[in-house]
Short mmCIF file of C-alpha atoms and ligand atoms in Angstrom, two decimals:
data_model
loop_
_atom_site.label_atom_id
_atom_site.label_comp_id
_atom_site.label_asym_id
_atom_site.label_seq_id
_atom_site.Cartn_x
_atom_site.Cartn_y
_atom_site.Cartn_z
CA UNK A 1 -35.16 -15.90 3.75
CA UNK A 2 -31.57 -16.89 3.18
CA UNK A 3 -29.47 -17.04 6.31
CA UNK A 4 -26.01 -15.49 6.29
CA UNK A 5 -22.82 -17.15 7.43
CA UNK A 6 -22.75 -15.37 10.77
CA UNK A 7 -19.08 -16.05 11.25
CA UNK A 8 -18.47 -13.20 8.79
CA UNK A 9 -20.16 -10.84 11.25
CA UNK A 10 -17.43 -11.53 13.80
CA UNK A 11 -14.76 -10.10 11.49
CA UNK A 12 -13.42 -6.59 12.01
CA UNK A 13 -15.12 -4.06 9.68
CA UNK A 14 -12.59 -4.30 6.86
CA UNK A 15 -9.49 -6.12 5.77
CA UNK A 16 -6.28 -4.56 7.16
CA UNK A 17 -4.99 -3.18 3.85
CA UNK A 18 -8.40 -1.76 2.89
CA UNK A 19 -8.48 0.00 6.25
CA UNK A 20 -5.09 1.57 5.62
CA UNK A 21 -6.03 2.57 2.06
CA UNK A 22 -9.10 4.37 3.47
CA UNK A 23 -7.02 6.27 6.04
CA UNK A 24 -4.49 7.29 3.38
CA UNK A 25 -7.26 8.42 1.02
CA UNK A 26 -8.81 10.54 3.77
CA UNK A 27 -5.43 12.15 4.35
CA UNK A 28 -5.03 12.81 0.62
CA UNK A 29 -8.43 14.47 0.40
CA UNK A 30 -7.70 16.73 3.35
CA UNK A 31 -4.07 17.40 2.31
CA UNK A 32 -4.18 17.38 -1.51
CA UNK A 33 -0.80 19.08 -1.87
CA UNK A 34 1.17 16.60 0.25
CA UNK A 35 3.22 14.01 -1.58
CA UNK A 36 2.62 10.69 0.17
CA UNK A 37 5.14 7.83 -0.06
CA UNK A 38 3.42 4.48 0.23
CA UNK A 39 5.46 1.78 1.93
CA UNK A 40 2.43 0.08 3.45
CA UNK A 41 1.04 -2.80 1.41
CA UNK A 42 3.73 -5.05 -0.05
CA UNK A 43 2.97 -4.21 -3.66
CA UNK A 44 5.77 -4.25 -6.22
CA UNK A 45 6.67 -1.15 -8.24
CA UNK A 46 9.11 -2.40 -10.90
CA UNK A 47 7.73 -3.48 -14.30
CA UNK A 48 7.52 -7.11 -15.35
CA UNK A 49 10.75 -8.66 -16.63
CA UNK A 50 11.22 -8.39 -20.39
CA UNK A 51 11.22 -12.19 -20.84
CA UNK A 52 7.79 -12.31 -19.19
CA UNK A 53 6.39 -9.54 -21.39
CA UNK A 54 7.64 -11.28 -24.54
CA UNK A 55 6.10 -14.59 -23.46
CA UNK A 56 2.77 -12.86 -22.78
CA UNK A 57 2.76 -11.17 -26.20
CA UNK A 58 3.49 -14.49 -27.87
CA UNK A 59 0.71 -16.20 -25.94
CA UNK A 60 -1.74 -13.44 -26.86
CA UNK A 61 -0.86 -13.95 -30.53
CA UNK A 62 -1.46 -17.69 -30.18
CA UNK A 63 -4.93 -16.94 -28.85
CA UNK A 64 -5.69 -15.02 -32.07
CA UNK A 65 -5.16 -18.05 -34.32
CA UNK A 66 -7.59 -20.96 -34.62
CA UNK A 67 -4.86 -23.64 -34.54
CA UNK A 68 -3.19 -22.33 -31.40
CA UNK A 69 -6.19 -20.88 -29.57
CA UNK A 70 -6.82 -22.37 -26.08
CA UNK A 71 -10.09 -22.57 -24.20
CA UNK A 72 -10.37 -24.17 -20.75
CA UNK A 73 -7.03 -25.43 -19.56
CA UNK A 74 -6.40 -28.12 -16.96
CA UNK A 75 -7.68 -26.94 -13.55
CA UNK A 76 -4.35 -27.95 -12.02
CA UNK A 77 -2.29 -25.96 -14.53
CA UNK A 78 -0.46 -26.63 -17.78
CA UNK A 79 2.31 -29.22 -17.71
CA UNK A 80 4.82 -26.80 -19.30
CA UNK A 81 4.64 -24.63 -16.16
CA UNK A 82 4.40 -27.48 -13.67
CA UNK A 83 7.51 -29.13 -15.19
CA UNK A 84 9.45 -25.84 -15.08
CA UNK A 85 8.50 -25.38 -11.40
CA UNK A 86 9.52 -28.90 -10.41
CA UNK A 87 12.84 -28.62 -12.24
CA UNK A 88 13.84 -25.12 -11.15
CA UNK A 89 12.30 -24.61 -7.72
CA UNK A 90 12.63 -28.11 -6.27
CA UNK A 91 14.74 -30.69 -8.19
CA UNK A 92 17.82 -28.50 -7.99
CA UNK A 93 17.42 -28.47 -4.19
CA UNK A 94 17.14 -32.26 -4.11
CA UNK A 95 13.35 -32.29 -3.75
CA UNK A 96 11.48 -34.59 -6.11
CA UNK A 97 7.84 -33.89 -6.82
CA UNK A 98 5.30 -35.61 -9.00
CA UNK A 99 3.50 -33.24 -11.41
CA UNK A 100 0.19 -34.18 -9.75
CA UNK A 101 1.48 -32.65 -6.50
CA UNK A 102 1.66 -29.14 -8.03
CA UNK A 103 -1.46 -26.97 -8.39
CA UNK A 104 -1.16 -23.69 -10.29
CA UNK A 105 -3.38 -20.91 -8.99
CA UNK A 106 -4.06 -17.19 -9.31
CA UNK A 107 -1.78 -16.25 -6.42
CA UNK A 108 -1.04 -17.58 -2.95
CA UNK A 109 -3.76 -15.50 -1.28
CA UNK A 110 -6.56 -17.57 -2.86
CA UNK A 111 -5.16 -20.93 -1.83
CA UNK A 112 -4.03 -19.91 1.67
CA UNK A 113 -7.57 -18.57 2.11
CA UNK A 114 -9.36 -21.55 0.55
CA UNK A 115 -7.32 -24.49 1.84
CA UNK A 116 -9.53 -24.60 4.94
CA UNK A 117 -12.43 -25.81 2.74
CA UNK A 118 -10.98 -29.35 2.84
CA UNK A 119 -10.48 -29.31 6.64
CA UNK A 120 -13.11 -29.70 9.38
CA UNK A 121 -14.43 -26.61 11.14
CA UNK A 122 -13.38 -27.83 14.58
CA UNK A 123 -9.65 -28.31 14.02
CA UNK A 124 -7.43 -26.37 16.42
CA UNK A 125 -5.36 -23.69 14.70
CA UNK A 126 -1.99 -22.21 15.61
CA UNK A 127 -0.28 -19.16 14.16
CA UNK A 128 2.98 -17.43 14.77
CA UNK A 129 2.13 -13.93 15.93
CA UNK A 130 2.28 -11.40 14.19
CA UNK A 131 1.02 -13.00 10.98
CA UNK A 132 -0.45 -12.33 7.51
CA UNK A 133 -4.13 -11.55 8.29
CA UNK A 134 -5.59 -13.85 5.60
CA UNK A 135 -4.80 -16.95 7.69
CA UNK A 136 -6.80 -15.70 10.66
CA UNK A 137 -9.65 -14.06 8.72
CA UNK A 138 -10.29 -17.16 6.61
CA UNK A 139 -10.48 -19.31 9.75
CA UNK A 140 -12.91 -16.82 11.30
CA UNK A 141 -15.10 -17.15 8.18
CA UNK A 142 -15.08 -20.93 8.57
CA UNK A 143 -16.12 -20.70 12.22
CA UNK A 144 -12.83 -22.12 13.41
CA UNK A 145 -11.49 -19.12 15.32
CA UNK A 146 -14.01 -18.67 18.15
CA UNK A 147 -14.63 -15.16 19.45
CA UNK A 148 -12.43 -12.08 19.57
CA UNK A 149 -11.39 -11.19 23.12
CA UNK A 150 -8.75 -8.51 23.80
CA UNK A 151 -7.39 -8.71 20.26
CA UNK A 152 -7.12 -12.52 20.25
CA UNK A 153 -9.43 -15.17 18.83
CA UNK A 154 -10.38 -17.63 21.54
CA UNK A 155 -9.76 -20.83 19.53
CA UNK A 156 -6.47 -19.75 17.94
CA UNK A 157 -3.16 -20.57 19.57
CA UNK A 158 -0.87 -17.55 19.21
CA UNK A 159 2.87 -18.25 19.20
CA UNK A 160 4.56 -14.92 19.89
CA UNK A 161 7.51 -13.77 17.80
CA UNK A 162 9.10 -10.79 19.47
CA UNK A 163 12.50 -9.12 19.61
CA UNK A 164 12.87 -10.79 23.04
CA UNK A 165 12.97 -14.24 21.37
CA UNK A 166 14.71 -13.06 18.19
CA UNK A 167 11.40 -13.62 16.37
CA UNK A 168 11.92 -17.39 16.62
CA UNK A 169 8.64 -19.09 17.57
CA UNK A 170 8.82 -21.54 20.47
CA UNK A 171 7.13 -24.95 20.15
CA UNK A 172 3.75 -24.88 21.91
CA UNK A 173 3.23 -27.06 24.97
CA UNK A 174 0.05 -28.57 23.51
CA UNK A 175 -0.79 -30.21 20.23
CA UNK A 176 -2.30 -28.21 17.38
CA UNK A 177 -4.15 -29.67 14.37
CA UNK A 178 -3.30 -26.97 11.81
CA UNK A 179 -0.31 -24.67 12.04
CA UNK A 180 0.52 -21.72 9.79
CA UNK A 181 4.17 -20.85 9.20
CA UNK A 182 5.28 -18.11 6.80
CA UNK A 183 9.02 -17.91 6.10
CA UNK A 184 10.70 -15.61 5.20
CA UNK A 185 8.15 -14.00 7.44
CA UNK A 186 5.51 -11.51 6.53
CA UNK A 187 5.40 -9.13 8.40
CA UNK A 188 8.62 -9.28 10.46
CA UNK A 189 10.99 -9.98 7.54
CA UNK A 190 12.79 -12.55 9.72
CA UNK A 191 13.63 -16.17 8.84
CA UNK A 192 14.05 -19.62 10.35
CA UNK A 193 17.27 -21.57 9.93
CA UNK A 194 17.15 -25.20 8.80
CA UNK A 195 17.67 -26.37 12.38
CA UNK A 196 14.77 -24.25 13.63
CA UNK A 197 12.42 -25.33 10.85
CA UNK A 198 13.37 -28.96 11.51
CA UNK A 199 12.03 -28.61 15.07
CA UNK A 200 8.65 -27.67 13.63
CA UNK A 201 8.60 -30.52 11.14
CA UNK A 202 9.48 -32.94 13.94
CA UNK A 203 6.77 -31.43 16.14
CA UNK A 204 4.27 -31.95 13.30
CA UNK A 205 5.41 -35.54 12.73
CA UNK A 206 5.09 -36.32 16.46
CA UNK A 207 1.72 -34.60 16.88
CA UNK A 208 0.08 -35.37 13.52
CA UNK A 209 -0.10 -31.63 12.83
CA UNK A 210 -0.71 -30.20 9.38
CA UNK A 211 1.70 -27.35 8.57
CA UNK A 212 0.53 -24.74 6.06
CA UNK A 213 3.84 -23.28 4.93
CA UNK A 214 3.72 -19.99 3.05
CA UNK A 215 6.98 -19.44 1.16
CA UNK A 216 5.82 -16.47 -0.94
CA UNK A 217 9.05 -14.57 -0.17
CA UNK A 218 11.60 -17.38 -0.65
CA UNK A 219 13.20 -15.66 -3.67
CA UNK A 220 14.52 -12.96 -1.30
CA UNK A 221 16.62 -15.36 0.78
CA UNK A 222 20.32 -14.47 0.70
CA UNK A 223 21.66 -16.61 3.54
CA UNK A 224 22.57 -20.21 2.49
CA UNK A 225 21.40 -21.62 5.83
CA UNK A 226 17.83 -20.45 5.33
CA UNK A 227 15.61 -23.08 3.69
CA UNK A 228 13.66 -22.04 0.57
CA UNK A 229 11.19 -24.89 0.86
CA UNK A 230 9.91 -26.82 3.87
CA UNK A 231 10.53 -29.98 1.86
CA UNK A 232 14.26 -29.43 2.35
CA UNK A 233 13.54 -30.90 5.80
CA UNK A 234 13.27 -34.68 5.99
CA UNK A 235 9.74 -35.91 6.62
CA UNK A 236 8.08 -32.62 5.65
CA UNK A 237 6.14 -34.16 2.77
CA UNK A 238 4.18 -36.16 5.34
CA UNK A 239 3.07 -33.04 7.21
CA UNK A 240 3.16 -29.91 5.05
CA UNK A 241 1.43 -28.07 2.23
CA UNK A 242 3.58 -25.32 0.69
CA UNK A 243 2.34 -22.13 -0.99
CA UNK A 244 4.44 -20.20 -3.49
CA UNK A 245 3.79 -17.07 -5.50
CA UNK A 246 5.13 -15.25 -8.55
CA UNK A 247 3.80 -11.97 -7.10
CA UNK A 248 6.85 -10.90 -5.15
CA UNK A 249 9.33 -13.04 -7.09
CA UNK A 250 8.59 -11.67 -10.53
CA UNK A 251 6.26 -8.70 -10.12
CA UNK A 252 2.99 -10.63 -10.66
CA UNK A 253 0.87 -8.84 -8.01
CA UNK A 254 -1.37 -7.56 -10.81
CA UNK A 255 -0.94 -10.51 -13.20
CA UNK A 256 -1.83 -13.17 -10.55
CA UNK A 257 -0.09 -16.53 -10.52
CA UNK A 258 1.22 -18.83 -7.83
CA UNK A 259 1.15 -22.50 -6.94
CA UNK A 260 0.48 -24.91 -4.10
CA UNK A 261 2.26 -28.19 -3.38
CA UNK A 262 0.13 -30.91 -1.83
CA UNK A 263 2.33 -34.00 -1.49
CA UNK A 264 0.72 -37.38 -2.15
CA UNK A 265 1.98 -38.80 1.13
CA UNK A 266 0.23 -36.09 3.17
CA UNK A 267 -2.89 -37.30 5.00
CA UNK A 268 -5.48 -35.99 7.40
CA UNK A 269 -8.04 -38.16 9.16
CA UNK A 270 -11.78 -38.51 9.43
CA UNK A 271 -13.37 -38.46 12.89
CA UNK A 272 -13.26 -42.27 12.86
CA UNK A 273 -9.54 -42.23 12.15
CA UNK A 274 -9.51 -43.11 8.45
CA UNK A 275 -6.51 -41.47 6.78
CA UNK A 276 -7.41 -39.44 3.69
CA UNK A 277 -4.82 -38.09 1.20
CA UNK A 278 -5.21 -34.32 1.05
CA UNK A 279 -3.90 -34.24 -2.52
CA UNK A 280 -7.05 -36.02 -3.68
CA UNK A 281 -9.32 -33.65 -1.76
CA UNK A 282 -7.54 -30.52 -2.98
CA UNK A 283 -7.71 -31.78 -6.55
CA UNK A 284 -11.46 -32.31 -6.11
CA UNK A 285 -11.77 -28.81 -4.64
CA UNK A 286 -9.93 -27.18 -7.52
CA UNK A 287 -11.81 -29.10 -10.22
CA UNK A 288 -15.09 -27.91 -8.73
CA UNK A 289 -14.26 -24.34 -7.78
CA UNK A 290 -11.45 -23.24 -10.12
CA UNK A 291 -11.11 -23.24 -13.88
CA UNK A 292 -7.40 -22.71 -14.05
CA UNK A 293 -5.11 -19.71 -14.39
CA UNK A 294 -5.19 -18.16 -17.85
CA UNK A 295 -2.93 -19.63 -20.54
CA UNK A 296 -1.31 -16.23 -21.11
CA UNK A 297 -0.46 -15.91 -17.42
CA UNK A 298 0.97 -19.42 -17.22
CA UNK A 299 3.18 -18.76 -20.25
CA UNK A 300 4.32 -15.57 -18.49
CA UNK A 301 5.18 -17.55 -15.37
CA UNK A 302 7.03 -20.18 -17.40
CA UNK A 303 9.26 -17.40 -18.80
CA UNK A 304 10.45 -16.64 -15.25
CA UNK A 305 12.46 -19.88 -15.53
CA UNK A 306 14.06 -19.13 -18.91
CA UNK A 307 17.77 -18.12 -18.76
CA UNK A 308 16.89 -14.46 -19.54
CA UNK A 309 13.95 -14.55 -17.13
CA UNK A 310 16.15 -15.83 -14.31
CA UNK A 311 18.70 -13.06 -14.89
CA UNK A 312 16.02 -10.36 -15.03
CA UNK A 313 14.27 -11.63 -11.91
CA UNK A 314 17.59 -11.66 -10.08
CA UNK A 315 18.09 -8.01 -10.99
CA UNK A 316 14.66 -7.02 -9.69
CA UNK A 317 15.24 -8.88 -6.44
CA UNK A 318 18.63 -7.20 -6.04
CA UNK A 319 16.93 -3.86 -6.61
CA UNK A 320 14.41 -4.44 -3.81
CA UNK A 321 17.02 -5.93 -1.50
CA UNK A 322 19.23 -2.88 -2.05
CA UNK A 323 16.21 -0.77 -1.06
CA UNK A 324 15.92 -2.89 2.08
CA UNK A 325 19.57 -2.30 2.90
CA UNK A 326 19.32 1.47 2.35
CA UNK A 327 16.19 1.59 4.49
CA UNK A 328 17.64 -0.53 7.28
CA UNK A 329 20.69 1.73 7.48
CA UNK A 330 18.46 4.81 7.31
CA UNK A 331 16.21 3.61 10.14
CA UNK A 332 19.17 2.56 12.29
CA UNK A 333 20.70 6.02 11.80
CA UNK A 334 17.60 7.53 13.46
CA UNK A 335 18.20 5.41 16.55
CA UNK A 336 15.05 3.34 16.03
CA UNK A 337 15.36 -0.44 16.33
CA UNK A 338 14.68 -2.35 13.14
CA UNK A 339 14.53 -6.07 12.29
CA UNK A 340 14.21 -8.12 9.10
CA UNK A 341 15.23 -6.83 5.70
CA UNK A 342 18.22 -9.19 5.27
CA UNK A 343 16.42 -12.14 3.68
CA UNK A 344 13.05 -10.53 3.02
CA UNK A 345 11.68 -7.29 1.58
CA UNK A 346 10.08 -6.22 4.88
CA UNK A 347 11.46 -4.08 7.72
CA UNK A 348 9.95 -4.41 11.15
CA UNK A 349 10.45 -1.17 13.04
CA UNK A 350 10.06 -0.81 16.81
CA UNK A 351 8.04 2.32 17.50
CA UNK A 352 9.75 5.09 19.53
CA UNK A 353 9.20 4.92 23.31
CA UNK A 354 6.70 2.07 23.04
CA UNK A 355 4.22 4.21 21.08
CA UNK A 356 1.17 2.17 19.96
CA UNK A 357 1.39 1.00 16.33
CA UNK A 358 -1.64 2.93 15.06
CA UNK A 359 -0.44 6.16 16.70
CA UNK A 360 2.97 5.81 15.06
CA UNK A 361 1.27 5.05 11.73
CA UNK A 362 -0.86 8.22 12.00
CA UNK A 363 2.05 10.43 13.05
CA UNK A 364 4.23 9.14 10.26
CA UNK A 365 1.45 9.72 7.75
CA UNK A 366 0.44 13.18 8.96
CA UNK A 367 3.86 14.56 9.86
CA UNK A 368 6.28 12.82 7.48
CA UNK A 369 3.79 11.74 4.78
CA UNK A 370 5.10 8.19 4.79
CA UNK A 371 2.73 5.20 4.89
CA UNK A 372 3.65 2.03 6.77
CA UNK A 373 1.51 -0.80 8.13
CA UNK A 374 0.77 -0.79 11.89
CA UNK A 375 2.25 -3.95 13.38
CA UNK A 376 -0.77 -4.65 15.57
CA UNK A 377 -2.81 -5.13 12.38
CA UNK A 378 -0.90 -8.41 12.01
CA UNK A 379 -1.75 -9.63 15.52
CA UNK A 380 -1.30 -8.75 19.20
CA UNK A 381 2.47 -9.37 19.21
CA UNK A 382 2.77 -6.73 16.47
CA UNK A 383 1.75 -3.97 18.90
CA UNK A 384 4.56 -1.44 19.23
CA UNK A 385 5.89 -2.16 15.72
CA UNK A 386 5.36 -0.82 12.21
CA UNK A 387 6.12 -2.62 8.94
CA UNK A 388 7.75 -0.87 5.99
CA UNK A 389 8.12 -2.57 2.62
CA UNK A 390 11.21 -2.35 0.42
CA UNK A 391 9.07 -2.73 -2.73
CA UNK A 392 9.00 1.01 -3.41
CA UNK A 393 10.88 2.83 -6.13
CA UNK A 394 14.48 3.59 -5.06
CA UNK A 395 13.97 7.35 -4.94
CA UNK A 396 10.89 6.94 -2.72
CA UNK A 397 12.75 4.69 -0.29
CA UNK A 398 15.62 7.18 -0.06
CA UNK A 399 13.24 10.12 0.37
CA UNK A 400 11.20 8.25 3.00
CA UNK A 401 14.38 7.70 5.03
CA UNK A 402 15.26 11.40 4.74
CA UNK A 403 11.80 12.35 6.00
CA UNK A 404 11.97 9.83 8.83
CA UNK A 405 15.32 11.22 9.96
CA UNK A 406 14.07 14.82 9.95
CA UNK A 407 10.89 13.81 11.70
CA UNK A 408 12.62 11.87 14.50
CA UNK A 409 15.01 14.81 15.26
C1 MLT B 501 1.28 -7.56 2.29
O1 MLT B 501 1.47 -6.35 2.20
O2 MLT B 501 1.34 -8.17 3.35
C2 MLT B 501 0.98 -8.30 1.05
O3 MLT B 501 1.20 -7.53 -0.05
C3 MLT B 501 -0.40 -8.70 1.03
C4 MLT B 501 -0.62 -9.79 0.04
O4 MLT B 501 0.31 -10.37 -0.51
O5 MLT B 501 -1.80 -10.09 -0.14
#
């Protein structure tokens, strides 16, 4: 008889967004006439930029001709995309990467979930709290998280980010082996300045900590003092892996493409203290478990960096950030407290009178027909908050604010 990985049995019944989808579907079945506005999962609503569509069509045509047909591509990604990434996302910020440090994938979720495969099961793990649930769930699956007690995993160090500390995580008073940082932050929509991020890089350098830095929302940064990449901080290549995604930047949530940077100078050690380059291990992982992102998708991603692509992407980002502004003003007008939304497409709303997150979620769904994500689903420090995304269509965001205002009255 095969034995199961029992760590999976410790996980809550379903993934946060599946749970919400189920609750919304139940509501729809029982209230078929109600028009529900979904501002829960951070899924984009605007179509792909024209430059991307054209590049995909061209790539499809190439696949139809013997001379230009492509079979398996390099597991790490095609050089045309890797070169465009290095030039446009890093070199123009003074960061120099070798092509072998860039790994193209099918979206940041896969790599943030799988990166733990190259790390021992008994590393200590730290997360800012609240946090994107994939980081925690994947560590539970690997047996790294311990047991769930009062909403917290016993082997995870939670670093609270609350309105009381302006959502700026404080350095822990103990060392941590692996630390997850996501900035601009999902779910709070808040950011770290260069000075704040530098403290974390210095902490990692002093403590030999590996930082897993998720920058999936960097394209939404408006403020010049907010770093787009952790490698803008001196020394970060020695301590950090960075994850990027085309999902939120260019509307690829359904197309699937992202990339991971594993610098060559980044090491972790064996139990006996031998230092091992993680780039080599991740390359080995990808060659074994991944056969590359499709050629058509990589050509689509390359088009994001063309002059037309850049213009079109900018327009889409402006569209969502205008939604965020409208929503922030709308929520503030109700008297509710709201954070984020200035450098990220997420709004982090304090529930009225300390109402629990799930209760606020249910009331908003049943009484105003607006779907958010309960903050506590992102971790214990999310209790008493609800996340709304600015990725909706403009008219839905405006209507959701109108409903919220009427409902609060
Ligand atoms: C979110 O809503 O947090 C994201 O859309 C989830 C994801 O990117 O997987």
